[in-house]
């Protein structure tokens, strides 16, 4: 009692903290500490006790271990209630609880805003309550912005991923036979490889249960592209998802109410609140969906460059490692390719136009950069799925499946099983096509040196090919033709882009963006970016 008396009497809160953290202070024997009960009730130290704790919590020299112990001892009626909750929260000690015993969203927002670490229980509550609507969208959006600015710890990222994963059903397709391998891209402009990879991998003997997303920010979405095929249903229930997988080995759907519903809610809000770029939120979003598929392995296509969410290669590598480590902790084989997004992939950007380009690749045609990336990604899928011993062997297998027509037939089969118009794959003129065209020309002669690829993607959104608000509908027919790529010669007056549009006013807005989205150099004094920057393949993969 003497040390407590000295601490309070002198106003030296840090002495109290040190004393409570020392071995001299007895561990509590029940719900409340007899020592603190006597302090508050018998010796009338209620006011002194409270003031001392407040001062200690405000001290920059607080003893974290001591206060963790103090918190465990201090649930005494009339005492801890008088200590402002924000002080406990700012020291990462007290869960942000309301008087009813549940967490309060506003306190969790403040806690993350101030850079504190949320517990797994707090994150679980926030995700659960946001998904059910108990927490309104505006508070969820505020927390997402705080997470973007402050970042998440490894523990928070793991808790967020795990809670999103188990917010719905975790699927099990182990009875289907064959390795279950998927691919995911972090998104870019003209990034359409999933529509090629799924049928090629399935034709090669893999099971590909692909749960995809919609357009996010300036990037296109796999589901939006697929829905440009008349009748194609991306909203299959799990029973139908399984049926399609059993019949053709691949299926591409969105998040249903049964699969990662928490991520579906967060994904839609991130798209329209400027919180897309956080590597921690991206990791939790991607891995919760992918792990819910019941897969054995995952190939990650992490984009870097002006059209990617990760503009810098080191940021892309950080995200790739974050996701790979998360997957490997869950017992999955994961490899990540850092690929270029300093210019659109392929020569078309939009929805129906990208389906057209994918069909061309499946026919053995299409632009070289898209073909090469598809072969590389599919090769890694075959390696992870034990269908090839090396990447070169995997590329050869993928090329043979395309050349034989088996991959295209697998795509036709999947489209038919999911309600789509198979005739539109044979005759792509049956797909939605915009009514008008408008060229964007170069003002000088030289070589195309660089793109502002994000501006290109934004122009596509402005045309109606993406969403500016989560309630927006998609115009599947609009898009862009990319007539020149980096390194190509271009003459003054020659079209660099062709805009495919239905609205004149939207086309004019898009044209203004497009005219500022590229740079022409008089000579070739620039470096053409590589298609694949690096590969992150952790040696300690699950067997």
XYZ file of C-alpha atoms in Angstrom:
543
model
C 0.000 0.000 0.000
C 2.917 2.308 0.635
C 3.980 2.319 -3.017
C 0.420 3.004 -4.134
C 0.235 5.835 -1.610
C 3.482 7.318 -2.894
C 2.378 7.045 -6.510
C -0.951 8.737 -5.935
C 0.218 11.226 -3.346
C 3.088 12.477 -5.503
C 1.041 12.355 -8.713
C 3.675 10.173 -10.364
C 1.488 7.941 -12.465
C 4.398 6.070 -13.944
C 5.338 4.748 -10.498
C 1.895 3.222 -10.240
C 2.339 1.597 -13.631
C 5.730 0.196 -12.711
C 4.450 -1.079 -9.390
C 1.455 -2.811 -10.930
C 3.753 -4.450 -13.467
C 6.128 -5.706 -10.794
C 6.150 -9.040 -9.058
C 5.295 -7.330 -5.768
C 1.702 -6.908 -6.824
C -0.375 -10.062 -6.269
C -2.232 -11.668 -9.175
C -5.989 -11.363 -9.014
C -7.779 -14.271 -7.444
C -11.265 -13.594 -8.797
C -13.142 -11.283 -11.116
C -12.084 -8.191 -9.169
C -8.867 -7.510 -7.317
C -9.290 -7.340 -3.533
C -6.458 -4.817 -3.446
C -8.158 -2.464 -5.905
C -11.549 -2.997 -4.282
C -10.081 -1.878 -1.001
C -8.386 1.070 -2.663
C -11.655 2.273 -4.158
C -14.068 1.466 -1.374
C -12.329 1.237 1.984
C -9.639 3.919 1.631
C -11.774 6.296 -0.449
C -9.131 6.485 -3.179
C -11.714 6.432 -5.910
C -10.883 9.898 -7.219
C -7.140 9.542 -6.720
C -7.143 6.118 -8.384
C -9.014 7.349 -11.423
C -6.938 10.523 -11.815
C -3.726 8.531 -11.491
C -4.733 6.064 -14.181
C -5.745 8.875 -16.545
C -2.392 10.577 -15.991
C -0.543 7.313 -16.510
C -2.382 6.549 -19.728
C -1.530 10.021 -21.016
C 2.121 9.595 -20.138
C 4.461 8.908 -23.089
C 6.427 6.653 -20.739
C 3.573 4.283 -19.931
C 4.516 0.695 -19.174
C 2.593 -1.420 -21.714
C 2.990 -4.686 -19.824
C 1.919 -3.016 -16.606
C -1.179 -1.512 -18.138
C -2.236 -4.771 -19.751
C -2.168 -6.216 -16.247
C -3.853 -3.158 -14.817
C -6.676 -3.469 -17.342
C -7.244 -7.064 -16.272
C -7.465 -5.916 -12.637
C -9.433 -2.712 -13.047
C -12.958 -3.774 -13.889
C -14.218 -2.474 -10.563
C -17.681 -0.836 -10.611
C -17.364 2.897 -10.425
C -13.636 2.957 -11.278
C -12.783 1.953 -14.845
C -15.952 3.581 -16.127
C -14.567 6.996 -15.147
C -11.468 6.572 -17.316
C -12.197 7.935 -20.818
C -12.443 5.044 -23.268
C -10.347 6.821 -25.878
C -7.352 6.693 -23.507
C -7.610 2.944 -23.142
C -8.120 2.520 -26.881
C -5.226 4.821 -27.784
C -2.924 2.600 -25.713
C -4.246 -0.528 -27.494
C -5.541 -1.906 -24.210
C -9.312 -1.803 -24.130
C -11.656 -3.213 -26.769
C -13.978 -0.421 -27.918
C -17.083 -1.642 -26.124
C -20.424 0.041 -25.711
C -22.411 0.035 -22.477
C -24.336 -2.987 -23.751
C -21.153 -5.042 -23.996
C -20.807 -4.897 -27.774
C -18.207 -2.996 -29.752
C -18.965 0.482 -31.054
C -18.136 1.183 -34.678
C -17.113 4.783 -34.017
C -14.524 3.655 -31.454
C -13.075 1.088 -33.860
C -12.849 3.786 -36.535
C -11.057 6.147 -34.141
C -8.751 3.412 -32.969
C -7.600 2.584 -36.483
C -7.493 6.279 -37.429
C -5.084 6.880 -34.553
C -2.821 4.034 -35.656
C -3.712 1.520 -32.960
C -3.975 -2.210 -33.609
C -7.400 -3.816 -33.518
C -7.807 -7.210 -31.905
C -9.068 -10.209 -33.836
C -12.332 -9.937 -31.890
C -12.786 -6.283 -32.838
C -12.132 -6.985 -36.514
C -14.474 -9.983 -36.436
C -17.233 -7.835 -34.947
C -16.680 -4.984 -37.426
C -16.739 -7.256 -40.470
C -19.748 -9.178 -39.218
C -21.751 -6.058 -38.318
C -20.857 -4.314 -41.600
C -22.005 -7.346 -43.574
C -25.343 -7.594 -41.804
C -25.995 -3.849 -42.036
C -25.756 -3.230 -38.296
C -22.916 -0.856 -39.129
C -23.998 1.538 -41.917
C -22.022 1.940 -45.136
C -20.690 5.369 -44.202
C -18.997 4.012 -41.076
C -17.619 1.010 -42.936
C -16.243 3.411 -45.561
C -14.647 5.532 -42.815
C -12.897 2.488 -41.353
C -11.699 1.407 -44.799
C -10.177 4.865 -45.325
C -8.476 4.685 -41.917
C -7.092 1.248 -42.844
C -5.836 2.609 -46.165
C -4.040 5.536 -44.533
C -2.737 3.790 -41.410
C -2.214 0.312 -42.824
C -2.870 -2.992 -41.068
C -0.545 -5.178 -39.055
C 0.122 -8.787 -39.995
C -2.252 -9.854 -37.239
C -5.001 -7.519 -38.429
C -4.578 -8.670 -42.031
C -4.773 -12.318 -40.999
C -7.848 -11.649 -38.843
C -9.555 -9.692 -41.625
C -8.847 -12.437 -44.178
C -9.998 -15.196 -41.844
C -13.216 -13.387 -40.872
C -14.083 -12.648 -44.494
C -13.295 -16.245 -45.462
C -15.581 -17.667 -42.787
C -18.351 -15.112 -43.277
C -19.812 -17.677 -45.665
C -19.334 -21.216 -46.854
C -15.873 -22.660 -47.466
C -16.276 -25.016 -50.406
C -14.906 -28.531 -50.746
C -14.429 -30.001 -54.220
C -11.949 -32.690 -53.222
C -14.338 -35.384 -54.466
C -14.143 -34.107 -58.057
C -10.675 -35.528 -58.658
C -7.740 -33.598 -60.048
C -5.914 -30.653 -58.552
C -7.953 -27.503 -57.931
C -5.935 -24.544 -59.158
C -7.023 -20.945 -59.683
C -5.506 -17.706 -60.887
C -6.149 -14.169 -59.713
C -5.065 -10.793 -61.056
C -4.937 -7.607 -59.018
C -6.489 -5.813 -61.981
C -5.475 -3.582 -64.833
C -6.609 -2.157 -68.154
C -7.379 -4.769 -70.795
C -6.585 -7.469 -68.242
C -8.648 -10.362 -69.568
C -6.494 -13.450 -69.058
C -8.956 -15.332 -66.823
C -11.261 -15.974 -69.769
C -8.404 -17.763 -71.522
C -6.760 -19.486 -68.561
C -9.805 -21.224 -67.091
C -10.685 -23.231 -70.231
C -7.042 -23.965 -71.106
C -6.295 -25.261 -67.586
C -9.505 -27.315 -67.513
C -8.676 -28.806 -70.920
C -5.332 -29.830 -69.404
C -6.939 -31.787 -66.563
C -7.155 -29.211 -63.770
C -10.279 -28.181 -61.854
C -10.686 -24.392 -61.955
C -13.327 -23.089 -59.491
C -12.943 -19.379 -60.245
C -14.765 -16.841 -58.063
C -14.220 -13.462 -59.699
C -15.053 -9.815 -59.152
C -16.532 -6.863 -60.977
C -14.779 -3.756 -62.209
C -12.917 -1.943 -59.452
C -11.861 1.686 -59.858
C -10.366 2.191 -63.311
C -9.870 -1.544 -63.904
C -12.215 -3.944 -65.634
C -13.921 -6.911 -63.975
C -14.082 -10.517 -65.135
C -17.782 -10.797 -64.272
C -18.661 -7.686 -66.299
C -16.850 -9.129 -69.312
C -18.599 -12.489 -68.990
C -22.002 -10.835 -68.686
C -21.493 -9.246 -72.085
C -22.118 -12.776 -73.443
C -25.925 -12.888 -73.817
C -27.485 -15.088 -71.145
C -24.267 -15.891 -69.268
C -25.092 -16.341 -65.582
C -22.366 -15.450 -63.105
C -24.712 -15.712 -60.122
C -24.855 -19.485 -59.801
C -25.684 -21.013 -56.431
C -23.063 -23.363 -55.053
C -24.965 -26.457 -56.214
C -24.907 -25.202 -59.826
C -21.275 -24.124 -59.488
C -20.429 -27.713 -58.532
C -22.501 -29.114 -61.400
C -20.629 -27.032 -63.986
C -17.273 -28.027 -62.484
C -18.230 -31.703 -62.601
C -19.163 -31.481 -66.265
C -16.424 -29.317 -67.775
C -13.774 -28.704 -65.114
C -14.091 -24.920 -64.954
C -16.686 -22.403 -63.848
C -16.536 -18.636 -63.344
C -18.947 -17.022 -60.924
C -19.253 -14.066 -58.560
C -19.483 -14.051 -54.800
C -22.850 -15.488 -53.890
C -24.596 -14.999 -50.579
C -22.921 -18.249 -49.534
C -19.336 -17.373 -50.515
C -17.410 -14.606 -48.735
C -20.404 -12.249 -48.369
C -18.305 -9.904 -46.223
C -15.827 -9.374 -49.027
C -18.624 -8.712 -51.503
C -19.832 -5.863 -49.265
C -16.373 -4.411 -48.686
C -15.411 -4.809 -52.363
C -18.363 -2.710 -53.548
C -17.618 0.049 -51.035
C -13.881 0.149 -51.791
C -14.670 0.679 -55.462
C -16.503 3.961 -54.814
C -14.720 5.374 -51.748
C -11.122 5.665 -52.968
C -9.887 2.792 -50.800
C -8.995 0.278 -53.499
C -5.210 0.640 -53.296
C -4.515 -0.658 -49.777
C -2.352 -3.808 -50.085
C -3.825 -5.156 -46.841
C -7.426 -4.750 -48.014
C -6.511 -6.191 -51.423
C -4.855 -9.186 -49.761
C -7.838 -9.882 -47.494
C -10.276 -9.482 -50.382
C -8.450 -11.739 -52.794
C -7.399 -14.440 -50.389
C -10.769 -14.727 -48.638
C -12.468 -15.412 -51.987
C -9.786 -17.734 -53.246
C -9.424 -19.773 -50.075
C -13.212 -20.171 -49.972
C -12.995 -22.020 -53.304
C -11.365 -25.044 -51.719
C -8.310 -24.799 -54.006
C -4.947 -26.572 -53.744
C -2.937 -23.849 -55.435
C -3.123 -20.267 -56.672
C -1.259 -18.295 -59.337
C -1.218 -14.570 -58.611
C -0.820 -12.001 -61.382
C 0.183 -8.842 -59.502
C 0.209 -5.820 -61.787
C 2.637 -2.906 -61.538
C 2.854 0.332 -63.487
C 0.728 3.345 -64.342
C -2.437 1.288 -64.868
C -2.089 -0.835 -61.735
C -3.138 -0.149 -58.165
C 0.499 -0.764 -57.229
C 2.334 1.846 -59.321
C 5.781 0.931 -57.961
C 7.289 -2.495 -58.455
C 8.421 -2.720 -54.831
C 4.825 -2.122 -53.693
C 3.601 -4.844 -56.048
C 6.254 -7.208 -54.695
C 5.163 -6.406 -51.127
C 1.538 -7.212 -51.962
C 2.562 -10.389 -53.795
C 4.601 -11.607 -50.830
C 1.784 -10.688 -48.429
C -0.719 -12.775 -50.387
C 1.696 -15.651 -50.993
C 2.527 -15.887 -47.289
C -1.165 -15.742 -46.373
C -1.968 -18.581 -48.772
C 0.965 -20.696 -47.669
C -0.004 -20.315 -44.004
C -3.330 -21.849 -45.037
C -1.564 -24.820 -46.641
C -1.868 -23.731 -50.293
C 0.720 -23.670 -53.071
C 1.120 -20.094 -54.267
C 3.288 -18.358 -56.851
C 3.126 -14.688 -57.835
C 4.167 -13.059 -61.094
C 4.790 -9.301 -61.100
C 3.558 -8.274 -64.563
C 3.511 -5.004 -66.446
C 0.620 -2.561 -66.552
C 2.367 0.509 -67.954
C 0.223 0.011 -71.032
C -3.055 -1.814 -71.683
C -2.775 -5.580 -72.110
C -3.708 -6.593 -75.628
C -5.366 -4.204 -78.056
C -8.879 -3.921 -76.635
C -10.304 -2.556 -73.378
C -13.932 -2.779 -72.340
C -16.236 -5.734 -71.865
C -17.571 -7.366 -75.031
C -14.458 -6.294 -76.974
C -12.258 -8.125 -74.467
C -14.356 -11.278 -74.850
C -13.735 -10.995 -78.603
C -9.994 -10.745 -78.010
C -10.002 -13.774 -75.686
C -11.810 -15.848 -78.312
C -9.109 -14.808 -80.786
C -6.400 -16.073 -78.410
C -8.255 -19.358 -77.904
C -8.267 -19.686 -81.706
C -4.470 -19.302 -81.724
C -4.565 -15.650 -82.793
C -4.721 -12.361 -80.875
C -2.022 -9.874 -79.807
C 1.388 -11.250 -78.855
C 1.596 -9.752 -75.361
C -1.761 -11.238 -74.334
C -0.874 -14.638 -75.812
C 2.491 -14.755 -74.067
C 1.129 -13.766 -70.656
C -1.655 -16.347 -70.915
C 0.883 -19.072 -71.712
C 3.100 -18.058 -68.770
C 0.273 -17.942 -66.238
C -1.237 -21.197 -67.468
C 2.174 -22.870 -67.326
C 2.423 -22.022 -63.634
C -1.086 -23.386 -63.061
C 0.052 -26.674 -64.594
C 3.198 -26.695 -62.439
C 1.265 -26.108 -59.201
C -1.289 -28.714 -60.283
C 1.402 -31.342 -61.021
C 0.517 -31.428 -64.722
C 3.959 -30.130 -65.738
C 7.409 -30.423 -64.166
C 8.643 -27.053 -65.414
C 7.310 -23.759 -66.706
C 8.555 -24.539 -70.216
C 6.763 -27.873 -70.195
C 3.636 -26.104 -68.946
C 3.820 -23.526 -71.752
C 4.135 -26.283 -74.333
C 1.093 -28.055 -72.919
C -0.969 -24.844 -72.946
C 0.064 -24.064 -76.531
C -0.933 -27.563 -77.665
C -4.336 -27.309 -76.003
C -4.987 -24.026 -77.820
C -3.697 -25.264 -81.175
C -5.824 -28.414 -80.992
C -9.014 -26.417 -80.359
C -9.651 -28.250 -77.079
C -9.348 -25.046 -75.034
C -11.856 -23.164 -77.205
C -14.267 -26.085 -77.000
C -13.928 -26.076 -73.213
C -14.796 -22.360 -73.180
C -17.856 -22.995 -75.362
C -18.901 -25.796 -73.025
C -18.614 -23.574 -69.933
C -20.561 -20.745 -71.610
C -23.372 -23.149 -72.502
C -23.537 -24.703 -69.041
C -23.828 -21.247 -67.472
C -26.679 -20.202 -69.733
C -24.704 -18.188 -72.269
C -25.232 -17.936 -76.011
C -22.646 -20.366 -77.413
C -23.322 -19.047 -80.925
C -21.822 -15.708 -79.800
C -18.487 -17.469 -79.292
C -18.572 -18.793 -82.853
C -19.839 -15.486 -84.261
C -18.676 -12.604 -82.068
C -20.854 -10.171 -84.044
C -23.651 -11.448 -81.805
C -21.983 -9.750 -78.821
C -22.995 -6.176 -77.877
C -21.256 -3.622 -80.126
C -21.302 0.168 -79.643
C -23.069 2.225 -82.313
C -20.351 4.834 -82.943
C -16.581 5.154 -83.316
C -14.250 8.100 -82.775
C -10.459 8.203 -83.243
C -7.939 9.807 -80.897
C -4.971 10.826 -83.047
C -1.355 11.766 -82.391
C -0.394 15.416 -82.826
C 3.202 14.588 -83.772
C 5.352 12.023 -85.552
C 7.706 9.753 -83.625
C 7.545 6.737 -81.349
C 4.946 6.014 -78.709
C 7.007 6.330 -75.534
C 4.575 6.029 -72.626
C 0.965 5.702 -71.516
C -0.872 7.029 -68.517
C -2.625 3.696 -68.346
C -4.892 4.662 -65.451
C -6.280 7.520 -67.560
C -7.037 4.991 -70.302
C -8.973 2.852 -67.829
C -10.782 5.888 -66.450
C -11.840 6.859 -69.966
C -13.399 3.428 -70.362
C -15.326 3.943 -67.118
C -16.509 7.369 -68.317
C -17.884 5.748 -71.480
C -20.019 3.474 -69.310
C -17.766 0.428 -69.345
C -17.208 0.649 -65.573
C -18.816 2.039 -62.429
C -18.380 5.436 -60.818
C -20.938 4.515 -58.117
C -21.665 0.991 -56.922
C -25.285 1.290 -58.130
C -24.221 2.116 -61.718
C -25.073 -0.302 -64.499
C -22.561 -1.346 -67.164
C -22.753 -0.674 -70.899
C -21.110 -3.852 -72.171
C -20.842 -2.588 -75.747
C -18.524 0.404 -75.218
C -14.757 0.276 -75.097
C -11.442 1.235 -76.622
C -9.228 -0.093 -79.385
C -5.537 0.413 -78.666
C -3.974 0.907 -82.089
C -0.426 1.620 -80.920
C 1.734 0.138 -78.178
C 4.916 1.421 -76.547
C 7.763 1.412 -79.078
C 5.515 1.610 -82.148
C 6.072 4.297 -84.762
C 3.269 6.818 -85.091
C 2.662 9.612 -87.585
C 0.949 12.928 -86.916
C -2.783 12.468 -87.467
C -2.572 8.689 -87.048
C -5.051 7.147 -84.560
C -3.546 5.912 -81.310
C -6.959 4.894 -79.925
C -10.420 4.308 -81.302
C -13.316 5.064 -78.945
C -16.372 2.795 -79.225
C -19.326 4.672 -77.747
C -23.067 5.211 -77.559
C -23.194 8.637 -75.873
C -21.640 11.649 -77.606
C -21.162 13.584 -74.352
C -19.434 10.650 -72.681
C -17.249 10.140 -75.738
C -16.080 13.765 -75.589
C -15.163 13.405 -71.910
C -13.298 10.203 -72.674
C -11.503 11.786 -75.615
C -10.132 14.586 -73.430
C -8.681 11.985 -71.085
C -7.294 9.907 -73.941
C -5.556 12.829 -75.626
C -3.516 13.370 -72.464
C -2.920 9.672 -71.802
C 0.072 9.036 -74.080
C 3.418 10.586 -74.960
C 5.214 10.490 -78.317
C 9.006 10.806 -78.514
C 11.004 11.934 -81.549
C 13.459 9.091 -81.057
C 13.621 5.732 -79.286
C 15.469 7.013 -76.223
C 13.179 5.155 -73.822
C 12.991 1.654 -72.398
C 10.181 -0.652 -73.377
C 8.835 -2.261 -70.184
C 9.158 -6.040 -69.808
C 5.971 -8.088 -69.805
C 7.021 -9.994 -66.658
C 9.083 -8.051 -64.124
C 9.810 -10.853 -61.669
C 8.458 -14.058 -60.161
C 7.961 -14.583 -56.441
C 8.113 -18.323 -55.892
C 8.705 -19.174 -52.249
C 10.724 -22.401 -51.984
C 8.953 -23.641 -48.830
C 5.701 -24.517 -50.565
C 3.184 -26.935 -49.058
C 3.558 -30.430 -50.509
